[in-house]
Amino acid sequence: MNTVKSVRELRAAIAQARADGKQIGFVPTMGNLHAGHAALVEKAAQRADFVVASIFVNPLQFGPHEDLDKYPRSLAADQKKLIEAGCQLLFNPEVAEMYPHGMQGQTIVSVPDVSQGLCGGSRPGHFDGVATVVTKLFNMVQPDLAVFGQKDFQQLAVIRALVRDLNIPVQIIGEPTVRAEDGLALSSRNGYLSAEQRAAAPALYRSLEQIAQALRGGERDVAGLLDTARQQQIAAGFRPDYLELREANSLRPASAQDRQLVILAAAFIGNTRLIDNLALELDAIH
Ligand code: PAF
């Protein structure tokens, strides 16, 4: 695997792969890779001949009081994992390479509707930062396909919308969340958890499973179910940020007719904010 730091080297390596008749698969990341990222790279390697990954901790998507400075950086370990998963080219730019004119005057890509509420409500500007950097990366790499994790469910919806609205010729593939044996969704931020917090953390997904189980069993008091789940999270040591039932494709609040649903949650345990979701298909809610 070749690691490049400049857009010029990136484009040259991809031009060579294209000249060799290869289809390009792309996995953008912020590094500190785990088995969830490996699954994205493996999916790209199944679907494309030449896999490009990026590692870039994008300052534009972090709020002023978020964890940009302490976001874990582990390049050597990440490179090893990428090679094992089938990546051929790593793009690892500095901030000045991605934003050579600074971030102040940067053109911003802002996706309406699906960016609203949920993480977009709790982290103002976050999805503008994500949409902007992903658009830039797509223009740099020009992949045939790109793979994103369904754990960031709203992010995936934002990226699908921007690709559709801006006619970017890339196929977006959503890959299921990889979980630890106890159900906790793998996340780079799990590394912030103390042993005690890590032991409590699976309660977040369990609370979503209980809502899903009740809905599948015919319970339709959505507000009551969400409230009970919130109490379960609090009892486990979480401070809930949001917990909502939404229509899975549009991400608008679920209505009685909707069958494709997603339960989305964000909650703090100590200072660490974890997110998770559970998609389900139902008979109509009456
Ligand atoms: O999901 C992430 O790691 C980031 O939001 C992404 C898509 C790499 C953009 O910085």
mmCIF file of C-alpha atoms and ligand atoms in Angstrom:
data_model
loop_
_atom_site.group_PDB
_atom_site.id
_atom_site.type_symbol
_atom_site.label_atom_id
_atom_site.label_comp_id
_atom_site.label_asym_id
_atom_site.label_seq_id
_atom_site.Cartn_x
_atom_site.Cartn_y
_atom_site.Cartn_z
ATOM 1 C CA MET A 1 0.000 0.000 0.000
ATOM 2 C CA ASN A 2 1.283 3.389 -1.007
ATOM 3 C CA THR A 3 0.691 6.341 1.374
ATOM 4 C CA VAL A 4 0.506 9.803 -0.212
ATOM 5 C CA LYS A 5 0.041 13.187 1.399
ATOM 6 C CA SER A 6 -0.615 15.497 -1.548
ATOM 7 C CA VAL A 7 -3.533 15.783 -3.940
ATOM 8 C CA ARG A 8 -1.030 15.740 -6.819
ATOM 9 C CA GLU A 9 0.388 12.331 -5.777
ATOM 10 C CA LEU A 10 -3.113 11.025 -5.103
ATOM 11 C CA ARG A 11 -4.347 11.981 -8.565
ATOM 12 C CA ALA A 12 -1.224 10.518 -10.221
ATOM 13 C CA ALA A 13 -1.635 7.148 -8.457
ATOM 14 C CA ILE A 14 -5.343 6.984 -9.298
ATOM 15 C CA ALA A 15 -4.716 7.981 -12.930
ATOM 16 C CA GLN A 16 -2.305 5.037 -13.172
ATOM 17 C CA ALA A 17 -4.894 2.634 -11.712
ATOM 18 C CA ARG A 18 -7.519 3.939 -14.145
ATOM 19 C CA ALA A 19 -5.095 3.580 -17.059
ATOM 20 C CA ASP A 20 -4.725 -0.065 -15.978
ATOM 21 C CA GLY A 21 -8.497 -0.414 -16.365
ATOM 22 C CA LYS A 22 -9.275 -0.545 -12.639
ATOM 23 C CA GLN A 23 -12.517 0.445 -10.925
ATOM 24 C CA ILE A 24 -11.867 2.691 -7.929
ATOM 25 C CA GLY A 25 -13.434 2.057 -4.516
ATOM 26 C CA PHE A 26 -13.065 4.664 -1.767
ATOM 27 C CA VAL A 27 -13.343 4.594 2.041
ATOM 28 C CA PRO A 28 -12.972 7.991 3.739
ATOM 29 C CA THR A 29 -12.057 7.813 7.444
ATOM 30 C CA MET A 30 -10.658 9.893 10.269
ATOM 31 C CA GLY A 31 -8.255 7.101 11.298
ATOM 32 C CA ASN A 32 -7.935 5.232 14.599
ATOM 33 C CA LEU A 33 -9.285 2.318 12.648
ATOM 34 C CA HIS A 34 -11.137 -0.661 14.104
ATOM 35 C CA ALA A 35 -12.935 -3.730 12.744
ATOM 36 C CA GLY A 36 -15.832 -1.535 11.563
ATOM 37 C CA HIS A 37 -13.496 0.361 9.226
ATOM 38 C CA ALA A 38 -11.888 -2.909 8.101
ATOM 39 C CA ALA A 39 -15.353 -4.116 7.042
ATOM 40 C CA LEU A 40 -15.784 -0.953 4.910
ATOM 41 C CA VAL A 41 -12.427 -1.521 3.200
ATOM 42 C CA GLU A 42 -13.184 -5.211 2.682
ATOM 43 C CA LYS A 43 -16.528 -4.316 1.080
ATOM 44 C CA ALA A 44 -14.779 -1.816 -1.218
ATOM 45 C CA ALA A 45 -12.223 -4.499 -2.142
ATOM 46 C CA GLN A 46 -15.039 -6.932 -3.037
ATOM 47 C CA ARG A 47 -16.731 -4.380 -5.275
ATOM 48 C CA ALA A 48 -13.761 -2.548 -6.865
ATOM 49 C CA ASP A 49 -10.290 -3.451 -8.184
ATOM 50 C CA PHE A 50 -8.367 -0.629 -6.550
ATOM 51 C CA VAL A 51 -9.190 0.572 -3.031
ATOM 52 C CA VAL A 52 -8.294 4.046 -1.843
ATOM 53 C CA ALA A 53 -8.765 5.053 1.816
ATOM 54 C CA SER A 54 -8.268 8.459 3.354
ATOM 55 C CA ILE A 55 -7.309 9.343 6.897
ATOM 56 C CA PHE A 56 -8.022 12.970 7.662
ATOM 57 C CA VAL A 57 -9.296 14.369 10.957
ATOM 58 C CA ASN A 58 -11.392 17.126 9.443
ATOM 59 C CA PRO A 59 -11.394 20.248 11.648
ATOM 60 C CA LEU A 60 -14.355 21.661 9.731
ATOM 61 C CA GLN A 61 -16.737 19.082 11.196
ATOM 62 C CA PHE A 62 -15.773 19.617 14.854
ATOM 63 C CA GLY A 63 -17.463 22.225 17.042
ATOM 64 C CA PRO A 64 -15.368 24.599 19.172
ATOM 65 C CA HIS A 65 -15.766 22.506 22.346
ATOM 66 C CA GLU A 66 -15.490 19.085 20.741
ATOM 67 C CA ASP A 67 -12.651 16.548 20.738
ATOM 68 C CA LEU A 68 -10.641 17.661 17.654
ATOM 69 C CA ASP A 69 -7.362 18.010 19.586
ATOM 70 C CA LYS A 70 -7.663 14.776 21.508
ATOM 71 C CA TYR A 71 -9.130 12.772 18.592
ATOM 72 C CA PRO A 72 -6.855 9.688 18.542
ATOM 73 C CA ARG A 73 -4.174 9.522 15.815
ATOM 74 C CA SER A 74 -2.558 6.131 15.165
ATOM 75 C CA LEU A 75 -1.151 6.162 11.621
ATOM 76 C CA ALA A 76 1.243 3.175 11.778
ATOM 77 C CA ALA A 77 -1.394 0.836 13.260
ATOM 78 C CA ASP A 78 -3.975 2.159 10.788
ATOM 79 C CA GLN A 79 -1.700 1.496 7.815
ATOM 80 C CA LYS A 80 -1.271 -2.121 8.945
ATOM 81 C CA LYS A 81 -5.036 -2.610 9.251
ATOM 82 C CA LEU A 82 -5.666 -1.031 5.855
ATOM 83 C CA ILE A 83 -3.146 -3.354 4.171
ATOM 84 C CA GLU A 84 -4.742 -6.396 5.829
ATOM 85 C CA ALA A 85 -8.198 -5.292 4.687
ATOM 86 C CA GLY A 86 -7.126 -4.895 1.044
ATOM 87 C CA CYS A 87 -6.402 -1.173 0.615
ATOM 88 C CA GLN A 88 -3.915 -0.202 -2.121
ATOM 89 C CA LEU A 89 -3.592 3.546 -1.646
ATOM 90 C CA LEU A 90 -3.861 5.728 1.470
ATOM 91 C CA PHE A 91 -4.388 9.477 1.238
ATOM 92 C CA ASN A 92 -3.249 11.110 4.489
ATOM 93 C CA PRO A 93 -3.175 14.867 3.924
ATOM 94 C CA GLU A 94 -2.318 17.641 6.375
ATOM 95 C CA VAL A 95 -4.939 20.315 7.068
ATOM 96 C CA ALA A 96 -3.054 22.769 4.809
ATOM 97 C CA GLU A 97 -3.311 20.335 1.887
ATOM 98 C CA MET A 98 -7.084 20.012 2.293
ATOM 99 C CA TYR A 99 -7.707 23.687 3.069
ATOM 100 C CA PRO A 100 -4.826 25.565 1.388
ATOM 101 C CA HIS A 101 -6.719 28.868 1.571
ATOM 102 C CA GLY A 102 -7.760 28.339 5.191
ATOM 103 C CA MET A 103 -11.165 27.258 6.437
ATOM 104 C CA GLN A 104 -12.630 30.736 6.876
ATOM 105 C CA GLY A 105 -13.433 31.481 3.229
ATOM 106 C CA GLN A 106 -13.977 27.853 2.265
ATOM 107 C CA THR A 107 -16.991 27.087 0.051
ATOM 108 C CA ILE A 108 -19.412 25.105 2.199
ATOM 109 C CA VAL A 109 -21.655 22.299 1.029
ATOM 110 C CA SER A 110 -24.830 22.392 3.085
ATOM 111 C CA VAL A 111 -27.391 19.604 2.720
ATOM 112 C CA PRO A 112 -30.918 20.608 3.838
ATOM 113 C CA ASP A 113 -33.589 18.455 5.501
ATOM 114 C CA VAL A 114 -31.698 15.279 6.405
ATOM 115 C CA SER A 115 -29.012 17.366 8.150
ATOM 116 C CA GLN A 116 -31.603 18.879 10.479
ATOM 117 C CA GLY A 117 -32.132 17.653 14.043
ATOM 118 C CA LEU A 118 -30.505 14.574 15.626
ATOM 119 C CA CYS A 119 -26.698 15.036 15.377
ATOM 120 C CA GLY A 120 -27.288 18.104 13.196
ATOM 121 C CA GLY A 121 -29.250 19.662 16.070
ATOM 122 C CA SER A 122 -26.730 18.764 18.772
ATOM 123 C CA ARG A 123 -23.642 19.574 16.707
ATOM 124 C CA PRO A 124 -24.385 22.765 14.717
ATOM 125 C CA GLY A 125 -22.319 22.943 11.521
ATOM 126 C CA HIS A 126 -21.163 19.332 11.837
ATOM 127 C CA PHE A 127 -22.841 18.080 8.673
ATOM 128 C CA ASP A 128 -21.729 21.136 6.675
ATOM 129 C CA GLY A 129 -18.184 20.112 7.622
ATOM 130 C CA VAL A 130 -18.807 16.478 6.680
ATOM 131 C CA ALA A 131 -20.567 17.319 3.391
ATOM 132 C CA THR A 132 -17.833 19.781 2.425
ATOM 133 C CA VAL A 133 -14.908 17.459 3.093
ATOM 134 C CA VAL A 134 -16.622 14.456 1.508
ATOM 135 C CA THR A 135 -17.395 16.511 -1.627
ATOM 136 C CA LYS A 136 -13.748 17.614 -1.788
ATOM 137 C CA LEU A 137 -12.536 14.031 -1.300
ATOM 138 C CA PHE A 138 -14.912 12.760 -3.993
ATOM 139 C CA ASN A 139 -13.550 15.392 -6.395
ATOM 140 C CA MET A 140 -9.980 14.443 -5.544
ATOM 141 C CA VAL A 141 -10.427 10.667 -5.778
ATOM 142 C CA GLN A 142 -13.293 10.481 -8.303
ATOM 143 C CA PRO A 143 -14.197 6.965 -7.149
ATOM 144 C CA ASP A 144 -16.680 4.653 -8.840
ATOM 145 C CA LEU A 145 -18.023 3.656 -5.441
ATOM 146 C CA ALA A 146 -17.607 4.723 -1.827
ATOM 147 C CA VAL A 147 -18.422 2.779 1.347
ATOM 148 C CA PHE A 148 -19.717 4.343 4.585
ATOM 149 C CA GLY A 149 -20.836 2.775 7.871
ATOM 150 C CA GLN A 150 -24.509 2.644 8.791
ATOM 151 C CA LYS A 151 -23.541 3.437 12.375
ATOM 152 C CA ASP A 152 -23.418 7.079 11.241
ATOM 153 C CA PHE A 153 -26.927 6.719 9.865
ATOM 154 C CA GLN A 154 -27.643 10.423 9.473
ATOM 155 C CA GLN A 155 -24.227 11.031 7.902
ATOM 156 C CA LEU A 156 -24.984 8.329 5.333
ATOM 157 C CA ALA A 157 -28.315 10.022 4.515
ATOM 158 C CA VAL A 158 -26.521 13.384 4.140
ATOM 159 C CA ILE A 159 -23.963 11.854 1.771
ATOM 160 C CA ARG A 160 -26.614 10.093 -0.309
ATOM 161 C CA ALA A 161 -28.468 13.419 -0.624
ATOM 162 C CA LEU A 162 -25.399 15.429 -1.624
ATOM 163 C CA VAL A 163 -24.383 12.874 -4.259
ATOM 164 C CA ARG A 164 -27.918 12.919 -5.673
ATOM 165 C CA ASP A 165 -28.315 16.719 -5.563
ATOM 166 C CA LEU A 166 -24.862 17.551 -6.950
ATOM 167 C CA ASN A 167 -24.870 14.765 -9.585
ATOM 168 C CA ILE A 168 -21.653 13.264 -8.291
ATOM 169 C CA PRO A 169 -21.105 10.041 -10.253
ATOM 170 C CA VAL A 170 -20.325 7.719 -7.359
ATOM 171 C CA GLN A 171 -22.264 4.745 -6.017
ATOM 172 C CA ILE A 172 -22.748 4.993 -2.242
ATOM 173 C CA ILE A 173 -22.732 1.726 -0.301
ATOM 174 C CA GLY A 174 -23.887 1.566 3.341
ATOM 175 C CA GLU A 175 -22.249 -1.167 5.400
ATOM 176 C CA PRO A 176 -23.895 -2.601 8.567
ATOM 177 C CA THR A 177 -22.563 -1.570 11.966
ATOM 178 C CA VAL A 178 -19.948 -3.864 13.455
ATOM 179 C CA ARG A 179 -20.599 -4.579 17.140
ATOM 180 C CA ALA A 180 -18.604 -5.980 20.043
ATOM 181 C CA GLU A 181 -19.946 -9.252 21.442
ATOM 182 C CA ASP A 182 -21.933 -7.380 24.085
ATOM 183 C CA GLY A 183 -23.651 -5.269 21.407
ATOM 184 C CA LEU A 184 -21.688 -2.015 21.690
ATOM 185 C CA ALA A 185 -21.204 -0.464 18.248
ATOM 186 C CA LEU A 186 -17.505 -0.171 17.427
ATOM 187 C CA SER A 187 -16.409 3.454 17.429
ATOM 188 C CA SER A 188 -13.115 5.291 17.645
ATOM 189 C CA ARG A 189 -14.592 7.135 20.625
ATOM 190 C CA ASN A 190 -15.018 3.881 22.624
ATOM 191 C CA GLY A 191 -11.313 4.293 23.399
ATOM 192 C CA TYR A 192 -12.196 7.254 25.651
ATOM 193 C CA LEU A 193 -14.280 5.037 27.981
ATOM 194 C CA SER A 194 -13.047 3.923 31.422
ATOM 195 C CA ALA A 195 -13.455 0.219 32.254
ATOM 196 C CA GLU A 196 -16.614 1.037 34.198
ATOM 197 C CA GLN A 197 -18.084 3.150 31.382
ATOM 198 C CA ARG A 198 -17.198 0.461 28.829
ATOM 199 C CA ALA A 199 -19.057 -2.120 30.919
ATOM 200 C CA ALA A 200 -22.146 0.129 31.050
ATOM 201 C CA ALA A 201 -22.042 1.249 27.397
ATOM 202 C CA PRO A 202 -23.938 -1.694 25.787
ATOM 203 C CA ALA A 203 -27.068 -0.420 27.579
ATOM 204 C CA LEU A 204 -27.426 2.175 24.821
ATOM 205 C CA TYR A 205 -28.051 -0.412 22.099
ATOM 206 C CA ARG A 206 -30.073 -2.595 24.474
ATOM 207 C CA SER A 207 -32.463 0.318 24.989
ATOM 208 C CA LEU A 208 -32.929 0.566 21.201
ATOM 209 C CA GLU A 209 -33.515 -3.169 20.940
ATOM 210 C CA GLN A 210 -36.232 -2.948 23.563
ATOM 211 C CA ILE A 211 -38.039 -0.225 21.616
ATOM 212 C CA ALA A 212 -37.737 -2.290 18.416
ATOM 213 C CA GLN A 213 -38.978 -5.427 20.133
ATOM 214 C CA ALA A 214 -42.009 -3.609 21.534
ATOM 215 C CA LEU A 215 -42.822 -2.047 18.137
ATOM 216 C CA ARG A 216 -42.497 -5.413 16.420
ATOM 217 C CA GLY A 217 -44.798 -6.857 19.092
ATOM 218 C CA GLY A 218 -47.498 -4.323 18.188
ATOM 219 C CA GLU A 219 -46.935 -1.613 20.828
ATOM 220 C CA ARG A 220 -47.661 1.786 19.254
ATOM 221 C CA ASP A 221 -47.219 4.201 22.166
ATOM 222 C CA VAL A 222 -44.028 5.586 20.681
ATOM 223 C CA ALA A 223 -43.667 8.440 23.180
ATOM 224 C CA GLY A 224 -44.029 5.981 26.076
ATOM 225 C CA LEU A 225 -41.468 3.598 24.578
ATOM 226 C CA LEU A 226 -38.955 6.386 24.030
ATOM 227 C CA ASP A 227 -39.480 7.610 27.560
ATOM 228 C CA THR A 228 -38.917 4.172 29.079
ATOM 229 C CA ALA A 229 -35.769 3.732 26.976
ATOM 230 C CA ARG A 230 -34.476 7.122 28.110
ATOM 231 C CA GLN A 231 -34.983 6.036 31.740
ATOM 232 C CA GLN A 232 -33.081 2.805 31.025
ATOM 233 C CA GLN A 233 -30.206 4.795 29.588
ATOM 234 C CA ILE A 234 -30.121 7.100 32.597
ATOM 235 C CA ALA A 235 -30.209 4.127 34.994
ATOM 236 C CA ALA A 236 -27.173 2.687 33.162
ATOM 237 C CA GLY A 237 -25.222 5.930 33.667
ATOM 238 C CA PHE A 238 -25.933 7.745 30.381
ATOM 239 C CA ARG A 239 -27.029 11.329 29.890
ATOM 240 C CA PRO A 240 -29.325 11.071 26.843
ATOM 241 C CA ASP A 241 -28.777 13.662 24.108
ATOM 242 C CA TYR A 242 -31.515 12.565 21.696
ATOM 243 C CA LEU A 243 -33.620 9.476 21.170
ATOM 244 C CA GLU A 244 -36.024 9.502 18.230
ATOM 245 C CA LEU A 245 -38.033 7.326 15.898
ATOM 246 C CA ARG A 246 -37.734 8.488 12.284
ATOM 247 C CA GLU A 247 -38.715 7.327 8.821
ATOM 248 C CA ALA A 248 -35.589 5.510 7.628
ATOM 249 C CA ASN A 249 -35.155 7.063 4.158
ATOM 250 C CA SER A 250 -36.183 10.701 4.622
ATOM 251 C CA LEU A 251 -35.279 10.914 8.333
ATOM 252 C CA ARG A 252 -38.450 12.893 9.002
ATOM 253 C CA PRO A 253 -40.266 12.069 12.269
ATOM 254 C CA ALA A 254 -42.070 8.744 11.882
ATOM 255 C CA SER A 255 -45.771 8.880 11.119
ATOM 256 C CA ALA A 256 -48.428 6.208 11.457
ATOM 257 C CA GLN A 257 -48.098 5.121 7.806
ATOM 258 C CA ASP A 258 -44.347 4.590 7.846
ATOM 259 C CA ARG A 259 -43.020 1.058 7.705
ATOM 260 C CA GLN A 260 -39.311 1.604 7.260
ATOM 261 C CA LEU A 261 -38.187 3.089 10.512
ATOM 262 C CA VAL A 262 -35.022 3.847 12.363
ATOM 263 C CA ILE A 263 -34.496 4.494 16.050
ATOM 264 C CA LEU A 264 -31.599 6.890 16.527
ATOM 265 C CA ALA A 265 -29.850 7.758 19.759
ATOM 266 C CA ALA A 266 -26.988 9.832 21.053
ATOM 267 C CA ALA A 267 -26.026 9.827 24.719
ATOM 268 C CA PHE A 268 -23.118 10.900 26.882
ATOM 269 C CA ILE A 269 -21.376 8.563 29.229
ATOM 270 C CA GLY A 270 -18.993 10.756 31.214
ATOM 271 C CA ASN A 271 -17.667 13.198 28.616
ATOM 272 C CA THR A 272 -17.931 10.726 25.750
ATOM 273 C CA ARG A 273 -20.822 11.044 23.348
ATOM 274 C CA LEU A 274 -21.839 7.762 21.741
ATOM 275 C CA ILE A 275 -24.323 7.337 18.908
ATOM 276 C CA ASP A 276 -26.172 4.282 17.718
ATOM 277 C CA ASN A 277 -29.234 3.328 15.700
ATOM 278 C CA LEU A 278 -31.468 0.416 14.842
ATOM 279 C CA ALA A 279 -33.397 0.197 11.571
ATOM 280 C CA LEU A 280 -36.536 -1.912 11.414
ATOM 281 C CA GLU A 281 -39.378 -2.691 9.076
ATOM 282 C CA LEU A 282 -42.900 -2.895 10.476
ATOM 283 C CA ASP A 283 -46.520 -3.122 9.671
ATOM 284 C CA ALA A 284 -47.970 0.403 9.736
ATOM 285 C CA ILE A 285 -48.168 2.131 13.131
ATOM 286 C CA HIS A 286 -51.851 2.619 13.968
HETATM 287 O O1 PAF B 1 -17.305 9.170 9.363
HETATM 288 C C1 PAF B 1 -16.188 9.742 9.359
HETATM 289 O O2 PAF B 1 -15.168 9.195 9.766
HETATM 290 C C2 PAF B 1 -16.101 11.171 8.839
HETATM 291 O O3 PAF B 1 -17.229 11.898 9.161
HETATM 292 C C3 PAF B 1 -15.796 11.261 7.334
HETATM 293 C C4 PAF B 1 -16.920 10.641 6.512
HETATM 294 C C5 PAF B 1 -14.489 10.533 7.037
HETATM 295 C C6 PAF B 1 -15.659 12.717 6.912
HETATM 296 O O4 PAF B 1 -14.639 13.354 7.603
#
